PDB file of C-alpha atoms in Angstrom:
ATOM      1  CA  MET Y   1    -208.450  14.776 -45.795  1.00  0.00           C
ATOM      2  CA  THR Y   2    -205.696  16.589 -44.087  1.00  0.00           C
ATOM      3  CA  THR Y   3    -205.657  16.724 -40.615  1.00  0.00           C
ATOM      4  CA  ARG Y   4    -205.522  20.430 -38.971  1.00  0.00           C
ATOM      5  CA  ILE Y   5    -203.904  21.382 -35.730  1.00  0.00           C
ATOM      6  CA  LYS Y   6    -206.142  23.250 -33.785  1.00  0.00           C
ATOM      7  CA  ILE Y   7    -204.438  25.943 -31.579  1.00  0.00           C
ATOM      8  CA  GLY Y   8    -206.645  27.374 -28.929  1.00  0.00           C
ATOM      9  CA  ILE Y   9    -205.771  31.005 -28.371  1.00  0.00           C
ATOM     10  CA  VAL Y  10    -207.132  32.352 -24.790  1.00  0.00           C
ATOM     11  CA  GLY Y  11    -206.616  34.699 -22.247  1.00  0.00           C
ATOM     12  CA  SER Y  12    -207.405  37.354 -19.836  1.00  0.00           C
ATOM     13  CA  ARG Y  13    -210.091  39.983 -21.166  1.00  0.00           C
ATOM     14  CA  SER Y  14    -208.117  42.700 -20.182  1.00  0.00           C
ATOM     15  CA  TYR Y  15    -205.293  41.659 -22.179  1.00  0.00           C
ATOM     16  CA  THR Y  16    -204.240  44.464 -24.742  1.00  0.00           C
ATOM     17  CA  ASP Y  17    -200.898  43.809 -26.431  1.00  0.00           C
ATOM     18  CA  LYS Y  18    -202.384  43.612 -29.858  1.00  0.00           C
ATOM     19  CA  LYS Y  19    -198.808  43.271 -31.435  1.00  0.00           C
ATOM     20  CA  LYS Y  20    -198.056  40.258 -29.286  1.00  0.00           C
ATOM     21  CA  ILE Y  21    -200.983  38.123 -30.414  1.00  0.00           C
ATOM     22  CA  LYS Y  22    -200.577  39.477 -34.081  1.00  0.00           C
ATOM     23  CA  GLU Y  23    -197.233  38.545 -34.351  1.00  0.00           C
ATOM     24  CA  LEU Y  24    -198.121  34.860 -32.565  1.00  0.00           C
ATOM     25  CA  VAL Y  25    -201.043  34.455 -35.316  1.00  0.00           C
ATOM     26  CA  PHE Y  26    -198.695  35.592 -38.321  1.00  0.00           C
ATOM     27  CA  GLU Y  27    -196.012  33.256 -37.170  1.00  0.00           C
ATOM     28  CA  ILE Y  28    -198.728  30.089 -36.888  1.00  0.00           C
ATOM     29  CA  LYS Y  29    -200.037  31.025 -39.951  1.00  0.00           C
ATOM     30  CA  GLU Y  30    -196.359  30.982 -41.493  1.00  0.00           C
ATOM     31  CA  LYS Y  31    -195.707  27.681 -39.845  1.00  0.00           C
ATOM     32  CA  TYR Y  32    -198.832  25.875 -40.491  1.00  0.00           C
ATOM     33  CA  GLY Y  33    -200.412  27.847 -43.724  1.00  0.00           C
ATOM     34  CA  ASP Y  34    -203.781  26.342 -44.256  1.00  0.00           C
ATOM     35  CA  GLY Y  35    -203.082  23.100 -42.052  1.00  0.00           C
ATOM     36  CA  VAL Y  36    -203.906  25.254 -38.891  1.00  0.00           C
ATOM     37  CA  GLU Y  37    -207.137  26.277 -37.261  1.00  0.00           C
ATOM     38  CA  ILE Y  38    -207.451  29.447 -34.755  1.00  0.00           C
ATOM     39  CA  VAL Y  39    -209.521  28.294 -31.754  1.00  0.00           C
ATOM     40  CA  SER Y  40    -211.201  31.016 -29.281  1.00  0.00           C
ATOM     41  CA  GLY Y  41    -213.655  31.342 -26.499  1.00  0.00           C
ATOM     42  CA  GLY Y  42    -215.695  34.032 -28.441  1.00  0.00           C
ATOM     43  CA  GLN Y  43    -215.070  37.029 -25.854  1.00  0.00           C
ATOM     44  CA  ARG Y  44    -215.088  40.474 -27.818  1.00  0.00           C
ATOM     45  CA  ASP Y  45    -212.450  41.952 -25.432  1.00  0.00           C
ATOM     46  CA  GLY Y  46    -208.925  40.829 -24.748  1.00  0.00           C
ATOM     47  CA  ALA Y  47    -206.836  37.833 -26.056  1.00  0.00           C
ATOM     48  CA  ASP Y  48    -209.951  36.193 -27.409  1.00  0.00           C
ATOM     49  CA  GLY Y  49    -211.318  39.001 -29.609  1.00  0.00           C
ATOM     50  CA  LEU Y  50    -207.775  39.935 -30.801  1.00  0.00           C
ATOM     51  CA  ALA Y  51    -206.839  36.145 -31.700  1.00  0.00           C
ATOM     52  CA  LYS Y  52    -210.341  36.289 -33.883  1.00  0.00           C
ATOM     53  CA  LYS Y  53    -209.517  39.651 -35.252  1.00  0.00           C
ATOM     54  CA  PHE Y  54    -206.244  38.644 -36.736  1.00  0.00           C
ATOM     55  CA  ALA Y  55    -206.780  34.770 -37.472  1.00  0.00           C
ATOM     56  CA  LEU Y  56    -209.851  36.432 -39.800  1.00  0.00           C
ATOM     57  CA  GLU Y  57    -207.514  39.162 -41.001  1.00  0.00           C
ATOM     58  CA  PHE Y  58    -204.868  36.564 -42.226  1.00  0.00           C
ATOM     59  CA  ASP Y  59    -207.755  34.483 -43.699  1.00  0.00           C
ATOM     60  CA  MET Y  60    -207.347  31.810 -41.524  1.00  0.00           C
ATOM     61  CA  LYS Y  61    -209.710  28.877 -40.327  1.00  0.00           C
ATOM     62  CA  TYR Y  62    -210.940  30.021 -37.222  1.00  0.00           C
ATOM     63  CA  VAL Y  63    -213.758  28.577 -34.790  1.00  0.00           C
ATOM     64  CA  GLU Y  64    -215.237  29.455 -31.311  1.00  0.00           C
ATOM     65  CA  PHE Y  65    -216.862  28.150 -28.384  1.00  0.00           C
ATOM     66  CA  PRO Y  66    -218.535  31.115 -26.820  1.00  0.00           C
ATOM     67  CA  PRO Y  67    -220.545  30.059 -23.488  1.00  0.00           C
ATOM     68  CA  SER Y  68    -223.934  28.746 -24.179  1.00  0.00           C
ATOM     69  CA  HIS Y  69    -225.794  32.030 -23.059  1.00  0.00           C
ATOM     70  CA  TYR Y  70    -224.393  33.727 -26.158  1.00  0.00           C
ATOM     71  CA  SER Y  71    -226.276  33.848 -29.143  1.00  0.00           C
ATOM     72  CA  HIS Y  72    -224.982  31.600 -32.142  1.00  0.00           C
ATOM     73  CA  ASN Y  73    -222.599  32.930 -34.810  1.00  0.00           C
ATOM     74  CA  MET Y  74    -220.975  32.033 -38.106  1.00  0.00           C
ATOM     75  CA  HIS Y  75    -217.808  30.901 -36.401  1.00  0.00           C
ATOM     76  CA  CYS Y  76    -219.238  28.913 -33.479  1.00  0.00           C
ATOM     77  CA  LYS Y  77    -218.170  25.177 -33.757  1.00  0.00           C
ATOM     78  CA  LEU Y  78    -221.369  23.805 -31.947  1.00  0.00           C
ATOM     79  CA  PRO Y  79    -224.624  23.865 -33.555  1.00  0.00           C
ATOM     80  CA  ALA Y  80    -227.341  26.751 -32.759  1.00  0.00           C
ATOM     81  CA  SER Y  81    -229.511  24.668 -30.459  1.00  0.00           C
ATOM     82  CA  LYS Y  82    -226.442  24.899 -28.256  1.00  0.00           C
ATOM     83  CA  TYR Y  83    -226.879  28.647 -27.566  1.00  0.00           C
ATOM     84  CA  SER Y  84    -229.463  31.170 -26.521  1.00  0.00           C
ATOM     85  CA  LYS Y  85    -229.696  29.509 -23.153  1.00  0.00           C
ATOM     86  CA  PRO Y  86    -229.897  30.990 -19.681  1.00  0.00           C
ATOM     87  CA  TYR Y  87    -227.028  32.502 -17.969  1.00  0.00           C
ATOM     88  CA  TYR Y  88    -225.243  30.536 -15.497  1.00  0.00           C
ATOM     89  CA  ILE Y  89    -221.364  31.286 -14.597  1.00  0.00           C
ATOM     90  CA  SER Y  90    -220.780  27.560 -15.006  1.00  0.00           C
ATOM     91  CA  ASN Y  91    -221.282  28.284 -18.931  1.00  0.00           C
ATOM     92  CA  TYR Y  92    -218.005  30.029 -19.063  1.00  0.00           C
ATOM     93  CA  TYR Y  93    -216.436  26.848 -17.076  1.00  0.00           C
ATOM     94  CA  LYS Y  94    -217.929  24.292 -19.690  1.00  0.00           C
ATOM     95  CA  ARG Y  95    -216.742  26.295 -22.787  1.00  0.00           C
ATOM     96  CA  ASN Y  96    -213.355  26.427 -20.882  1.00  0.00           C
ATOM     97  CA  LYS Y  97    -213.223  22.634 -20.857  1.00  0.00           C
ATOM     98  CA  GLN Y  98    -214.656  22.400 -24.872  1.00  0.00           C
ATOM     99  CA  ILE Y  99    -211.784  24.609 -25.767  1.00  0.00           C
ATOM    100  CA  ALA Y 100    -209.060  22.333 -24.115  1.00  0.00           C
ATOM    101  CA  GLU Y 101    -210.791  19.244 -25.188  1.00  0.00           C
ATOM    102  CA  TYR Y 102    -211.207  20.433 -29.027  1.00  0.00           C
ATOM    103  CA  SER Y 103    -207.665  22.368 -29.240  1.00  0.00           C
ATOM    104  CA  ASN Y 104    -204.322  20.536 -29.698  1.00  0.00           C
ATOM    105  CA  ILE Y 105    -202.310  23.345 -28.104  1.00  0.00           C
ATOM    106  CA  ILE Y 106    -203.377  26.232 -25.733  1.00  0.00           C
ATOM    107  CA  VAL Y 107    -201.759  29.583 -25.894  1.00  0.00           C
ATOM    108  CA  ALA Y 108    -202.715  31.459 -22.907  1.00  0.00           C
ATOM    109  CA  PHE Y 109    -202.321  35.353 -22.938  1.00  0.00           C
ATOM    110  CA  ILE Y 110    -202.180  36.480 -19.251  1.00  0.00           C
ATOM    111  CA  PRO Y 111    -200.598  39.733 -18.430  1.00  0.00           C
ATOM    112  CA  ASP Y 112    -198.461  40.224 -15.203  1.00  0.00           C
ATOM    113  CA  GLY Y 113    -200.489  40.809 -12.242  1.00  0.00           C
ATOM    114  CA  VAL Y 114    -203.651  39.693 -13.607  1.00  0.00           C
ATOM    115  CA  GLU Y 115    -205.428  36.965 -12.301  1.00  0.00           C
ATOM    116  CA  SER Y 116    -206.889  35.105 -14.701  1.00  0.00           C
ATOM    117  CA  ARG Y 117    -209.364  32.140 -13.461  1.00  0.00           C
ATOM    118  CA  GLY Y 118    -211.027  31.435 -16.624  1.00  0.00           C
ATOM    119  CA  THR Y 119    -207.784  31.144 -18.566  1.00  0.00           C
ATOM    120  CA  MET Y 120    -206.433  29.266 -15.697  1.00  0.00           C
ATOM    121  CA  ASP Y 121    -209.481  27.295 -15.602  1.00  0.00           C
ATOM    122  CA  THR Y 122    -208.755  26.142 -19.464  1.00  0.00           C
ATOM    123  CA  VAL Y 123    -205.242  25.525 -18.786  1.00  0.00           C
ATOM    124  CA  GLY Y 124    -205.933  23.192 -16.000  1.00  0.00           C
ATOM    125  CA  HIS Y 125    -208.062  21.344 -18.350  1.00  0.00           C
ATOM    126  CA  ALA Y 126    -205.358  21.450 -21.207  1.00  0.00           C
ATOM    127  CA  GLU Y 127    -202.770  19.854 -18.623  1.00  0.00           C
ATOM    128  CA  LYS Y 128    -205.400  17.138 -17.648  1.00  0.00           C
ATOM    129  CA  LEU Y 129    -205.616  16.278 -20.902  1.00  0.00           C
ATOM    130  CA  LYS Y 130    -201.789  16.436 -21.388  1.00  0.00           C
ATOM    131  CA  LYS Y 131    -201.970  19.197 -24.124  1.00  0.00           C
ATOM    132  CA  MET Y 132    -199.261  21.292 -25.191  1.00  0.00           C
ATOM    133  CA  ILE Y 133    -199.516  24.693 -23.354  1.00  0.00           C
ATOM    134  CA  LYS Y 134    -197.832  27.681 -23.629  1.00  0.00           C
ATOM    135  CA  ILE Y 135    -198.139  30.784 -21.285  1.00  0.00           C
ATOM    136  CA  ILE Y 136    -197.379  34.125 -22.461  1.00  0.00           C
ATOM    137  CA  ASN Y 137    -197.842  37.314 -20.339  1.00  0.00           C
TER     138      ASN Y 137
END
């Protein structure tokens, strides 16, 4: 069994530079081919949603870690029993940690002037785990 490199693509929900994310996902596909898995937090808007859109568009392996109050879907890495739970703000922070733990590399998209606490929480977990991190504005 081949080991896949898992690249977590996270970022602000207000991130709208589609071209930058599309180019990154394409570069990852060119470099790693079928040996890569794109990981995101399952947010519809912003960097997560764009990472999902382009990973699927380029026919890449894709998984996500939505917060536990979301509904389970076919891309969820965790089993259905982990979802449709009551809403707590902490669900987002648990999800951020799951992404950092699961991924080998974290790419964080944060626009200039935007305070992205959730994205920085993921980056903080990745730093503690000594993962490779790239921040793009």
